[in-house]
mmCIF file of C-alpha atoms and ligand atoms in Angstrom:
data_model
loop_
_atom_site.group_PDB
_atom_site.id
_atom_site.type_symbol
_atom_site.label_atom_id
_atom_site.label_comp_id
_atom_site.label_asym_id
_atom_site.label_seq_id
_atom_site.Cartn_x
_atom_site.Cartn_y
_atom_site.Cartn_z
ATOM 1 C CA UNK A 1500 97.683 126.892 26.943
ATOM 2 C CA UNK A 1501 94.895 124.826 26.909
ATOM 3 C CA UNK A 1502 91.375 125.958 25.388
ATOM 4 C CA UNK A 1503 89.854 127.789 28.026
ATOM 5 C CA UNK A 1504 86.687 126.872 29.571
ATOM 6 C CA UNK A 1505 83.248 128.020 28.385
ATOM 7 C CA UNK A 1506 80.615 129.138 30.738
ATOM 8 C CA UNK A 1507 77.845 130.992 29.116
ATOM 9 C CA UNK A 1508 74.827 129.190 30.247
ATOM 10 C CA UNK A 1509 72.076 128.729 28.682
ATOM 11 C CA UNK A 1510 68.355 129.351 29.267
ATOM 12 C CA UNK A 1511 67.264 131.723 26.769
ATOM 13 C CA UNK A 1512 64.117 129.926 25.511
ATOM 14 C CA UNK A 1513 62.253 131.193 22.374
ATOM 15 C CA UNK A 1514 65.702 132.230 20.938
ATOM 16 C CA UNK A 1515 66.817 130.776 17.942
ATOM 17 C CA UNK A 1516 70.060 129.846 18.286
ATOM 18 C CA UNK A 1517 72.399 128.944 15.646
ATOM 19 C CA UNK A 1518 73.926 125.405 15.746
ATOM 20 C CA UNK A 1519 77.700 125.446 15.327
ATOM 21 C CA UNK A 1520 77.992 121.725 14.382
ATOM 22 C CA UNK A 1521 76.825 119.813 17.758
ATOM 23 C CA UNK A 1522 77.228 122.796 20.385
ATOM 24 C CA UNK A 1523 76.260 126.065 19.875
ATOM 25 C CA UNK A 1524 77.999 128.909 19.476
ATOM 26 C CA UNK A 1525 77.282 131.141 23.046
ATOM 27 C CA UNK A 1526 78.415 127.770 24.427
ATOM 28 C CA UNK A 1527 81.539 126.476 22.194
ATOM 29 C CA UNK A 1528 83.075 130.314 21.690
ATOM 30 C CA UNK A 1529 82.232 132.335 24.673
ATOM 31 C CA UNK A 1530 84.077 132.880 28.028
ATOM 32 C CA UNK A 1531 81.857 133.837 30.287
ATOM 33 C CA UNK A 1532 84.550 133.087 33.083
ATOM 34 C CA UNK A 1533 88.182 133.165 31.787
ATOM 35 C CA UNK A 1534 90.971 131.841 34.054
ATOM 36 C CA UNK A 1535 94.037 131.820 32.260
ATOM 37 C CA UNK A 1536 96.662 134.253 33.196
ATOM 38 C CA UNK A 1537 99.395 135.714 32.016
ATOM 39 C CA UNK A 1538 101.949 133.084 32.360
ATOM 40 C CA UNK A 1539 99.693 130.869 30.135
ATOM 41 C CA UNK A 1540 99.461 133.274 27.067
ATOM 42 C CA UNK A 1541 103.084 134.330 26.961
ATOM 43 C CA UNK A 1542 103.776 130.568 27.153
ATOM 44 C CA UNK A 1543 100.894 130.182 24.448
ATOM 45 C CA UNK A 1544 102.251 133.534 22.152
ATOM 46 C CA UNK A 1545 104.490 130.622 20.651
ATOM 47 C CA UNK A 1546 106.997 133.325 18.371
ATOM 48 C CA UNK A 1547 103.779 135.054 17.608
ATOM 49 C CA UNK A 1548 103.799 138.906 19.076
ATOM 50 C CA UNK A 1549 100.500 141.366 20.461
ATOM 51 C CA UNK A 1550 100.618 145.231 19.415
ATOM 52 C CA UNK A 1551 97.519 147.072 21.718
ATOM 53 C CA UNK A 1552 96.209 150.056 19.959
ATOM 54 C CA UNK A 1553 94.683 152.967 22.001
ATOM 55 C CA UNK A 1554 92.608 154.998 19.542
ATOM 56 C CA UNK A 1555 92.478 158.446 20.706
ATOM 57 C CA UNK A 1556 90.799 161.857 19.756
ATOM 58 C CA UNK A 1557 90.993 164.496 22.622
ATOM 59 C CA UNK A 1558 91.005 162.135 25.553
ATOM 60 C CA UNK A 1559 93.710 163.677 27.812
ATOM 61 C CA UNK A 1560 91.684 162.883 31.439
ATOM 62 C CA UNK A 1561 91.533 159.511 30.499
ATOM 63 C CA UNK A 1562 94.696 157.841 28.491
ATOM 64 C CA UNK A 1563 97.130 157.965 30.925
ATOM 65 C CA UNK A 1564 94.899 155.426 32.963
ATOM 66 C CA UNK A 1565 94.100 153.435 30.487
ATOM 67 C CA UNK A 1566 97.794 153.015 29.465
ATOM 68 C CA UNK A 1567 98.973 152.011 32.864
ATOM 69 C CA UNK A 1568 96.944 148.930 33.182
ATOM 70 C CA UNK A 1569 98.709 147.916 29.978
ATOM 71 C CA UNK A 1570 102.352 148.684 29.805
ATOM 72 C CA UNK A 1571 103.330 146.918 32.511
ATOM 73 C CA UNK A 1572 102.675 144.223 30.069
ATOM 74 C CA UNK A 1573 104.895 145.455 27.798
ATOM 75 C CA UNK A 1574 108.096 142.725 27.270
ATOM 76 C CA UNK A 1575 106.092 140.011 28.498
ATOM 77 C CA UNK A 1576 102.456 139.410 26.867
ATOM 78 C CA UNK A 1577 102.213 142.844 25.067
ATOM 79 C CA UNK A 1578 105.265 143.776 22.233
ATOM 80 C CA UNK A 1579 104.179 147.356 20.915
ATOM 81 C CA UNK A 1580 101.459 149.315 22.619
ATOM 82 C CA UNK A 1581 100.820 152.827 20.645
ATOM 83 C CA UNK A 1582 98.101 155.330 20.630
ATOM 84 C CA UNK A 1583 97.033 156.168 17.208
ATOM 85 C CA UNK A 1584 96.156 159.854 17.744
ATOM 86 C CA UNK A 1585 93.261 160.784 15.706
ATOM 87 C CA UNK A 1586 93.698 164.466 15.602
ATOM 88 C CA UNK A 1587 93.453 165.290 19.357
ATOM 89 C CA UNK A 1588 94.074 169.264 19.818
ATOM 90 C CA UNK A 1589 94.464 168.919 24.036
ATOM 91 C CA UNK A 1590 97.063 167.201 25.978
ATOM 92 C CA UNK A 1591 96.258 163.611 24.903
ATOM 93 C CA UNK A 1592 100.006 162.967 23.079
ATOM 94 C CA UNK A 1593 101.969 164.142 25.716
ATOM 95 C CA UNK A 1594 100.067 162.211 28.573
ATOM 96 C CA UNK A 1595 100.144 159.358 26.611
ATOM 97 C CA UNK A 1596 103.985 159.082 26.110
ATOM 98 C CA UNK A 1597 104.615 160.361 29.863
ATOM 99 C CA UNK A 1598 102.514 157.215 30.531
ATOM 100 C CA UNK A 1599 104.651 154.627 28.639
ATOM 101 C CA UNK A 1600 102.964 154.386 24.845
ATOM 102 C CA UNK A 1601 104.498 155.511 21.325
ATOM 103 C CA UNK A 1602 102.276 157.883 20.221
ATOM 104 C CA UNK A 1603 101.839 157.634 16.143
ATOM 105 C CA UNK A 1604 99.569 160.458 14.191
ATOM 106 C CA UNK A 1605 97.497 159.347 11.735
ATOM 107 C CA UNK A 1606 99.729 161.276 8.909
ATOM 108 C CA UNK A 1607 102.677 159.094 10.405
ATOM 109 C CA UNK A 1608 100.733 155.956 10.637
ATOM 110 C CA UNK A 1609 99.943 156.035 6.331
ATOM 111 C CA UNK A 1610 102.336 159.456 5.120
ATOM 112 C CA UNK A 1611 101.177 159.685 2.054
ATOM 113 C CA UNK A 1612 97.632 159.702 2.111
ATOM 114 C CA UNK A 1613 95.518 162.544 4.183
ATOM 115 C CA UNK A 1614 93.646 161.813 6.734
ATOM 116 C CA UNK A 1615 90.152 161.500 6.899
ATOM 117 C CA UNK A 1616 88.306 161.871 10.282
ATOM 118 C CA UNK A 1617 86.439 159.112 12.653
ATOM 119 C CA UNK A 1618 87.262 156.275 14.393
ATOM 120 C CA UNK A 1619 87.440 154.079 11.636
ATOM 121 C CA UNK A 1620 90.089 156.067 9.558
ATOM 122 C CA UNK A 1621 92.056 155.683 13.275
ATOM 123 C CA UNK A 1622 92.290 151.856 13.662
ATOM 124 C CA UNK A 1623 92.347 151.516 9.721
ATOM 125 C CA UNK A 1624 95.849 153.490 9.772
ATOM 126 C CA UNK A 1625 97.147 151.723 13.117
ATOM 127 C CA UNK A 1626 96.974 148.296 11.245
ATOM 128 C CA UNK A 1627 99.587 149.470 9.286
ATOM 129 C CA UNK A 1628 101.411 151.553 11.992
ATOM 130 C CA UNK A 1629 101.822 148.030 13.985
ATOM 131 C CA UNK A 1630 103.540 144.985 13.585
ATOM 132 C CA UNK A 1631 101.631 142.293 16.194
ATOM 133 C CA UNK A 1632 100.185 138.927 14.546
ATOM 134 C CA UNK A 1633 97.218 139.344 17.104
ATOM 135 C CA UNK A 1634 96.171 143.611 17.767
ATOM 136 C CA UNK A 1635 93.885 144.427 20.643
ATOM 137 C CA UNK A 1636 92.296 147.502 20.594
ATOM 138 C CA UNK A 1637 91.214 149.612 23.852
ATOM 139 C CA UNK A 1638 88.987 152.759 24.166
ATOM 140 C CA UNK A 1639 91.312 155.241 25.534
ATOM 141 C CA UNK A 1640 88.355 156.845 27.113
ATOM 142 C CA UNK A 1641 87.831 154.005 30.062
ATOM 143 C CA UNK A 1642 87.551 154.665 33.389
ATOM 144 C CA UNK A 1643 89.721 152.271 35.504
ATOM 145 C CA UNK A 1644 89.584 149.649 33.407
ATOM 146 C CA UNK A 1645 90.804 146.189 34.728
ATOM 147 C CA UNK A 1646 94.592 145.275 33.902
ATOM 148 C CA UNK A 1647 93.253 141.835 32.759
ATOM 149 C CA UNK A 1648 90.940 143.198 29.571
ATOM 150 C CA UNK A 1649 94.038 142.599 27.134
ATOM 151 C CA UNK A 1650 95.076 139.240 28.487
ATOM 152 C CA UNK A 1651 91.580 137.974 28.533
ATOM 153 C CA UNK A 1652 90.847 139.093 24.607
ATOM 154 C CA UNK A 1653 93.655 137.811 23.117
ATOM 155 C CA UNK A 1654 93.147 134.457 24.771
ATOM 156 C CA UNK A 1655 91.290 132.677 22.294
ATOM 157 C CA UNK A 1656 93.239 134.198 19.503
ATOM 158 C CA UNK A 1657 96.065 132.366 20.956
ATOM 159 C CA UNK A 1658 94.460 129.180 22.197
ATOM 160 C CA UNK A 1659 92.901 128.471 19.047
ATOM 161 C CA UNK A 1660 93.819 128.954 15.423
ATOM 162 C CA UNK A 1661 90.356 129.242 14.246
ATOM 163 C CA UNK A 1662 89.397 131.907 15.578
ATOM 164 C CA UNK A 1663 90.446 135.586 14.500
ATOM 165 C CA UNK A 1664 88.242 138.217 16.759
ATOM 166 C CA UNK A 1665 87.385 138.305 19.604
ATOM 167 C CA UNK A 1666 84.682 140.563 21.580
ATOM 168 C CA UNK A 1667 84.586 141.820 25.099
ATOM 169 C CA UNK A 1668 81.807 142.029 26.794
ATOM 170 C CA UNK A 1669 80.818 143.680 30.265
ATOM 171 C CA UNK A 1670 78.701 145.316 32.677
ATOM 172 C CA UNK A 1671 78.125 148.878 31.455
ATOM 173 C CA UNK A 1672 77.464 151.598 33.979
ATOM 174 C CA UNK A 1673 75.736 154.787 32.903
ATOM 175 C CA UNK A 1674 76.524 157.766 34.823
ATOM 176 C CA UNK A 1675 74.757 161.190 34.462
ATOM 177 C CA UNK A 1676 75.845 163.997 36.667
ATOM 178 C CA UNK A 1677 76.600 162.088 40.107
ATOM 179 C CA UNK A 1678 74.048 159.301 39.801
ATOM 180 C CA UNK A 1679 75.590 155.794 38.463
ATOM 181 C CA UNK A 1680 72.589 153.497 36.833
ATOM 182 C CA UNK A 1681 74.893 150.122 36.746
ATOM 183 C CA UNK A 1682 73.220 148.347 33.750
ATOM 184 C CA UNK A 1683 71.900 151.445 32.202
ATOM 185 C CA UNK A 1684 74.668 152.151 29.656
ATOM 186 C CA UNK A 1685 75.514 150.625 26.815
ATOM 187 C CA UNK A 1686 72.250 152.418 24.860
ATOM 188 C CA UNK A 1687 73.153 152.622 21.400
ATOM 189 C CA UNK A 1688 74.065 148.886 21.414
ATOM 190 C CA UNK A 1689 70.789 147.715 23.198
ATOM 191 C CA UNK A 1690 68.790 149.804 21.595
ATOM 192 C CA UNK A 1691 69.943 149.929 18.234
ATOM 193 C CA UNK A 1692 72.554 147.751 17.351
ATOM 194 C CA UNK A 1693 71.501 144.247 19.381
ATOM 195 C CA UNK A 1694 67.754 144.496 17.733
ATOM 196 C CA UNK A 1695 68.798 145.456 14.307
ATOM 197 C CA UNK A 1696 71.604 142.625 14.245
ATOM 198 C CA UNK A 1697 68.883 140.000 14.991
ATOM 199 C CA UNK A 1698 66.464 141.288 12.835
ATOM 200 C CA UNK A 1699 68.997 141.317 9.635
ATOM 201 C CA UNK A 1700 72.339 138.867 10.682
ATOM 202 C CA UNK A 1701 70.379 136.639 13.569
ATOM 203 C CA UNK A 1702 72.990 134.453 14.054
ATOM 204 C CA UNK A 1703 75.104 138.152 14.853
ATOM 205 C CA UNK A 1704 72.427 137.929 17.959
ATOM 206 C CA UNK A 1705 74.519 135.730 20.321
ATOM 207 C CA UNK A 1706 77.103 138.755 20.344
ATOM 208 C CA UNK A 1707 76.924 140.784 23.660
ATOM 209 C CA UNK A 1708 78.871 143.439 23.034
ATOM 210 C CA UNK A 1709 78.923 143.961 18.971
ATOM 211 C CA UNK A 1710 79.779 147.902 19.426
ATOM 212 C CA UNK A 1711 82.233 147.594 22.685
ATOM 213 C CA UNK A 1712 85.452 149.092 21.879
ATOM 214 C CA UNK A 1713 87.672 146.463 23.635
ATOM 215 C CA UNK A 1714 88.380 143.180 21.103
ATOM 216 C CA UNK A 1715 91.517 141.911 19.634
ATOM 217 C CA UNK A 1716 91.692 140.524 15.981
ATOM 218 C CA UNK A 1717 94.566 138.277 14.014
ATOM 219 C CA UNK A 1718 96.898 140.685 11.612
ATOM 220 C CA UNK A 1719 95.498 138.021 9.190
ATOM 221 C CA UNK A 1720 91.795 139.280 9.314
ATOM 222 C CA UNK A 1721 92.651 142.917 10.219
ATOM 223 C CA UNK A 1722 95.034 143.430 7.449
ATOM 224 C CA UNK A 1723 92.838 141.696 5.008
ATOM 225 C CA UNK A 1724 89.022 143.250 5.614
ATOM 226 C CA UNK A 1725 88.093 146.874 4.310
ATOM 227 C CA UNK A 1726 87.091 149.378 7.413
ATOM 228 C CA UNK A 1727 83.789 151.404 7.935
ATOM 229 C CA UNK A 1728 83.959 154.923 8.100
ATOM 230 C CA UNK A 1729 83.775 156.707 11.845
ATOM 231 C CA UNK A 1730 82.011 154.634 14.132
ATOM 232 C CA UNK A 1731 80.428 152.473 11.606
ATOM 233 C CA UNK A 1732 83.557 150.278 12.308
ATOM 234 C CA UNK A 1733 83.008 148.037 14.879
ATOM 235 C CA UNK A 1734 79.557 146.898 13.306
ATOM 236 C CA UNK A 1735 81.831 146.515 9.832
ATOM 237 C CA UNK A 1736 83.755 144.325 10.921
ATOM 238 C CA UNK A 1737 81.918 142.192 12.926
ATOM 239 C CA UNK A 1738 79.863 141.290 10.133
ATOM 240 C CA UNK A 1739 82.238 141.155 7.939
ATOM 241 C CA UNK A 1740 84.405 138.294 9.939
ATOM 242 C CA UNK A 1741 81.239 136.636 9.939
ATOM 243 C CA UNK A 1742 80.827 136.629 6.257
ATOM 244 C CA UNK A 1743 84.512 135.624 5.601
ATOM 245 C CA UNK A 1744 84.448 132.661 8.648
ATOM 246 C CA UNK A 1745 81.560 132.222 9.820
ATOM 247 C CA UNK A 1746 80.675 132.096 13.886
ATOM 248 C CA UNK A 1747 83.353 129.789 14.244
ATOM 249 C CA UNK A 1748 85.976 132.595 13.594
ATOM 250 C CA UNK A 1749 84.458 134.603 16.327
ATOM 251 C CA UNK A 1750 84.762 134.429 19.978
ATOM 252 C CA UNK A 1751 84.048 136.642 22.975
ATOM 253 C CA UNK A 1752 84.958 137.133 26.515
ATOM 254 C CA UNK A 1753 83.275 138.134 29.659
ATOM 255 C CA UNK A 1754 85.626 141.601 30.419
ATOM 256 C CA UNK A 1755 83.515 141.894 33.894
ATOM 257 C CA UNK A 1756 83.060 146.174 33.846
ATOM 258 C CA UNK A 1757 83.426 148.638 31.446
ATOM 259 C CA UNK A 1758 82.907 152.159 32.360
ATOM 260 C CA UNK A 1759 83.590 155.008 29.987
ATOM 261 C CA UNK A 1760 82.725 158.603 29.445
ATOM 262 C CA UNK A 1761 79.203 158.315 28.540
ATOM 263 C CA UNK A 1762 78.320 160.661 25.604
ATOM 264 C CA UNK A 1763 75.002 162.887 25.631
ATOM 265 C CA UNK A 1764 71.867 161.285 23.661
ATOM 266 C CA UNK A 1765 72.474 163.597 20.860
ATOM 267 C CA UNK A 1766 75.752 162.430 20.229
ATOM 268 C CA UNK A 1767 74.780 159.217 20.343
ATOM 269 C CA UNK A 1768 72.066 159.627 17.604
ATOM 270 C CA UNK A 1769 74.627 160.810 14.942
ATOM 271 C CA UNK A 1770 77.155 158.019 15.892
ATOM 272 C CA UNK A 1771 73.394 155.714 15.517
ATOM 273 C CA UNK A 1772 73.191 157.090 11.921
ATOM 274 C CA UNK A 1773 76.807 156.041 10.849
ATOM 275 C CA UNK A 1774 75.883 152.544 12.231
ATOM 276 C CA UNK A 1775 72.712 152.161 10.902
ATOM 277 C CA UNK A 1776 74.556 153.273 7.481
ATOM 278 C CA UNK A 1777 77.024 150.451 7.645
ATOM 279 C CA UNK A 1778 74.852 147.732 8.890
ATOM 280 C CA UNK A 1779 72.867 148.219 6.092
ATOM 281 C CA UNK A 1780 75.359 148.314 3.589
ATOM 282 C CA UNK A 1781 76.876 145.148 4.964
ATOM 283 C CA UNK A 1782 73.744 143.077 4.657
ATOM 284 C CA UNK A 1783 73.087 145.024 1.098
ATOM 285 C CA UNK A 1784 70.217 146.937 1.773
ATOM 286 C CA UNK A 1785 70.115 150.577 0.294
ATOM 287 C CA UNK A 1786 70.641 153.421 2.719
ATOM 288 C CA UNK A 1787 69.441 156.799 1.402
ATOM 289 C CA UNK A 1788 72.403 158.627 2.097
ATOM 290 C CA UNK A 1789 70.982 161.467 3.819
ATOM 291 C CA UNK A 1790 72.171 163.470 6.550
ATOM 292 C CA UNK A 1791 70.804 162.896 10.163
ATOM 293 C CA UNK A 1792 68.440 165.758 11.219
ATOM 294 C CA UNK A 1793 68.822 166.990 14.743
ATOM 295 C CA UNK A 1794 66.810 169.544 16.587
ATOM 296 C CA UNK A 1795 68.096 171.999 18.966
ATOM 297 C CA UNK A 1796 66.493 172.851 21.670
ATOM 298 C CA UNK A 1797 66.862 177.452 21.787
ATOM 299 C CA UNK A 1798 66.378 179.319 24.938
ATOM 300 C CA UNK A 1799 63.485 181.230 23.788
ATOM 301 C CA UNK A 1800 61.432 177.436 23.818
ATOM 302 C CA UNK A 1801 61.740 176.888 19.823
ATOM 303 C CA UNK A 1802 63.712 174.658 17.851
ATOM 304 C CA UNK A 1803 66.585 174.593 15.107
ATOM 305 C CA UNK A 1804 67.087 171.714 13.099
ATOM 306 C CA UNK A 1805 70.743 171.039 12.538
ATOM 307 C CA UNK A 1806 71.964 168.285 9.815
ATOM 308 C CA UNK A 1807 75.021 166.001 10.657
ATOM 309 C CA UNK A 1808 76.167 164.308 7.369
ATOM 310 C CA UNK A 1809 77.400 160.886 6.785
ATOM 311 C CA UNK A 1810 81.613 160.059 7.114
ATOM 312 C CA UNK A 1811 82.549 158.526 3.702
ATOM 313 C CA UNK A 1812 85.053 156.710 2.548
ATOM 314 C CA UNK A 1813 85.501 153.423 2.970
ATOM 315 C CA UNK A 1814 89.440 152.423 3.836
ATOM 316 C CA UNK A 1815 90.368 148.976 1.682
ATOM 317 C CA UNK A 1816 92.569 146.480 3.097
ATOM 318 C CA UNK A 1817 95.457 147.602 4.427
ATOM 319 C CA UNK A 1818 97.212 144.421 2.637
ATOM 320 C CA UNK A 1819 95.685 145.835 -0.722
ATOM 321 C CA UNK A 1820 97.437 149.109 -0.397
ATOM 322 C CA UNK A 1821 101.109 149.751 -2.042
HETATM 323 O O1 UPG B 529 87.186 160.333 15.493
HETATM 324 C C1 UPG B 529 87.402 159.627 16.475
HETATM 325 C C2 UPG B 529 86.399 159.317 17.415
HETATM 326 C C3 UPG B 529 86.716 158.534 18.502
HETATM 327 N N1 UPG B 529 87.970 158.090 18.690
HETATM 328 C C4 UPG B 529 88.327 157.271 19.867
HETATM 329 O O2 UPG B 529 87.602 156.068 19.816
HETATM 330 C C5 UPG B 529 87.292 155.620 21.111
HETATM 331 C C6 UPG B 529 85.809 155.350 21.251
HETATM 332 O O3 UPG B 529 85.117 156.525 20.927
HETATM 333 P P1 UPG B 529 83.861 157.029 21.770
HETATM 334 O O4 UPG B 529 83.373 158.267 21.150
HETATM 335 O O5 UPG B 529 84.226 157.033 23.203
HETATM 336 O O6 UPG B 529 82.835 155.879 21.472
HETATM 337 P P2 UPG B 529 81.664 155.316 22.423
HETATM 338 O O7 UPG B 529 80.668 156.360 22.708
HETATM 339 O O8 UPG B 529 82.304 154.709 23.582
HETATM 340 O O9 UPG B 529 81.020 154.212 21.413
HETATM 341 C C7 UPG B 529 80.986 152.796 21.441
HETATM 342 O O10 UPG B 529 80.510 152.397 20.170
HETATM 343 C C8 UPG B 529 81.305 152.814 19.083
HETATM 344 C C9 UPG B 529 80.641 152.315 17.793
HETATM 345 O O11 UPG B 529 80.764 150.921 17.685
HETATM 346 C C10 UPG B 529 82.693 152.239 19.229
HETATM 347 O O12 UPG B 529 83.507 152.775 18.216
HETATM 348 C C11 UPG B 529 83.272 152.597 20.597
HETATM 349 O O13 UPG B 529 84.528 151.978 20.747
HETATM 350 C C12 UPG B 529 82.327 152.111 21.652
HETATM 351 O O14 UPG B 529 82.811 152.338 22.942
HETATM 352 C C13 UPG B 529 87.795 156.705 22.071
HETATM 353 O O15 UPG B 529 89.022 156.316 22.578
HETATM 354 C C14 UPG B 529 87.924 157.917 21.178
HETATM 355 O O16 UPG B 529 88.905 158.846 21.619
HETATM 356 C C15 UPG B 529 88.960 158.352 17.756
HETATM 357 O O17 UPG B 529 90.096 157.909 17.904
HETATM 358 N N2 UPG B 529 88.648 159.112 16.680
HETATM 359 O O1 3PG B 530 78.170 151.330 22.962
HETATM 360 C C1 3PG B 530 77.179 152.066 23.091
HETATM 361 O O2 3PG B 530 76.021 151.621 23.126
HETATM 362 C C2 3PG B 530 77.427 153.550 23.150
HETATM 363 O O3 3PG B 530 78.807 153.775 23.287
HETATM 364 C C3 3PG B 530 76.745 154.226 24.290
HETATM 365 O O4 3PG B 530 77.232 153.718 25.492
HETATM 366 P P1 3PG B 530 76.720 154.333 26.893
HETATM 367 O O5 3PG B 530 75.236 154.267 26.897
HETATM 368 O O6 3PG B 530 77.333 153.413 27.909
HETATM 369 O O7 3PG B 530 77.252 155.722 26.995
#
């Protein structure tokens, strides 16, 4: 395959944008309009094989859909696709494997070591639950997502040795009750993670998507980088494949539309405080630790505060383990 085309044009005056050698970066390492197909990578794969991971906690009206814009990849482009089942309690196992995916438990993914819970503890484990040289991962709570997000991430993984992740990015609808605001999602990323990224990583600022749950990564980074507690992940290891490689080991890809179940603000604010906890610890500033303080609205017009702690427990490369 050859490189694909970049197409993220530019325009953003007053930005400071980093230089990658001559070009920069938005231009050099994003697709904002990828062409290849499927034919190409699977040409391009080149002995190498793709495992898609479908992390999962109690999403049982949504896996099955996601799964079947991806296994009918399976033999060609796509070699293992599981859902690493993060302690789901509803139907989200058996819909998953009625739908075409192996469905691995966390306890089955790394036996001898209890779980812990969060997101990050779920792709930690399905690192070593997989085999692939290149892993894409996929929110298993998307709403008819297009059958092209896995082709398009691993594209640069296998078009160019350089590189090892690679971030979608999309349109993000925001739908509350029956209304659908079609920028309007996407809040915790514009309104936390984008700004604090520039003010602390800056180069991290060309990123579009630096939460989205959609990218693919080389076994080689994945298996090699520690992982973030909960949803402190994604943030973790963003920065910390641009610690280890720089911009040039990043790359990301216009995915076109993303919609997912959006969460309520006050979820949001507690999956906020496990972000802001990582980002900080990644670019070594102190975090105090404490608990996020919430307060709940009662009937009779007062207020309860409620405190959500911190997940702990950072997970150490899986290629460090025994
Ligand atoms: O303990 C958990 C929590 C979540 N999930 C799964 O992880 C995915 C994403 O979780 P979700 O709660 O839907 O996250 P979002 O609200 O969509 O948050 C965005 O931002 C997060 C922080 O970067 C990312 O982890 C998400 O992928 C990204 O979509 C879903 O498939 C969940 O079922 C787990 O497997 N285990
Ligand atoms: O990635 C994010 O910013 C959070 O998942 C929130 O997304 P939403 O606003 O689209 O629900």
């Amino acid at each position: 395959m050859h490189r694909p085309r970049t197409r993220m044009s530019p325009g953003h005056e007053g930005v400071a944008w980093a230089d990658h050698g001559e070009a920069r970066w938005s231009h050099t390492h994003t697709w904002d309009h990828p062409e290849w197909n499927v034919d190409d990578l699977v040409a391009a794969k080149n002995g190498r094989t793709v495992s898609v991971v479908l992390p999962a906690l109690d999403e049982e009206a949504t896996v099955a859909g996601v799964i079947a814009t991806i296994a009918p990849l399976l033999g060609t482009l796509v070699d293992e696709l599981i859902v690493l089942d993060s302690g789901s309690t509803d139907r989200t196992a058996d819909r998953a494997r009625a739908a075409g995916a192996r469905v691995i438990t966390r306890e089955e993914a790394i036996p001898d070591l209890p779980p812990a819970p969060g997101k990050g503890e779920a792709l930690w484990r399905s690192i070593a639950a997989t085999t692939g040289d290149v892993i894409a991962f996929v929110d298993s709570d998307l709403i008819d997502p297009d059958p092209m997000f896995v082709p398009k991430m691993v594209g640069p993984l296998l078009a160019d040795p350089d590189i090892h992740l690679v971030k979608g990015y999309y349109r993000r609808p925001l739908r509350t009750g029956d209304t659908q605001e079609p920028g309007g999602g996407g809040r915790v990323t514009e309104l936390l993670a984008r700004p604090l990224l520039t003010a602390l990583k800056p180069e991290l600022g060309e990123v579009c998507q630096p939460l989205g749950g959609e990218y693919a990564g080389t076994r080689e980074l994945l298996a090699s980088v520690r992982f973030a507690p909960g949803y402190g992940v994604e943030i973790g290891l963003l920065i910390d494949t641009y610690d280890r490689y720089g911009l040039a080991g990043i790359g990301q890809v216009n995915l076109g539309v993303r919609s997912h179940r959006n969460r309520p603000l006050h979820e949001l604010s507690v999956m906020s405080r496990q972000i802001v906890a990582t980002l900080l610890d990644r670019c070594g500033i102190e975090d105090s630790g404490a608990g996020l303080i919430q307060f709940v609205p009662e009937p009779d017009g007062g207020f309860t505060p409620h405190t959500t702690e911190l997940l702990r427990g950072e997970r150490p490369p899986i290629n460090s383990l025994p």
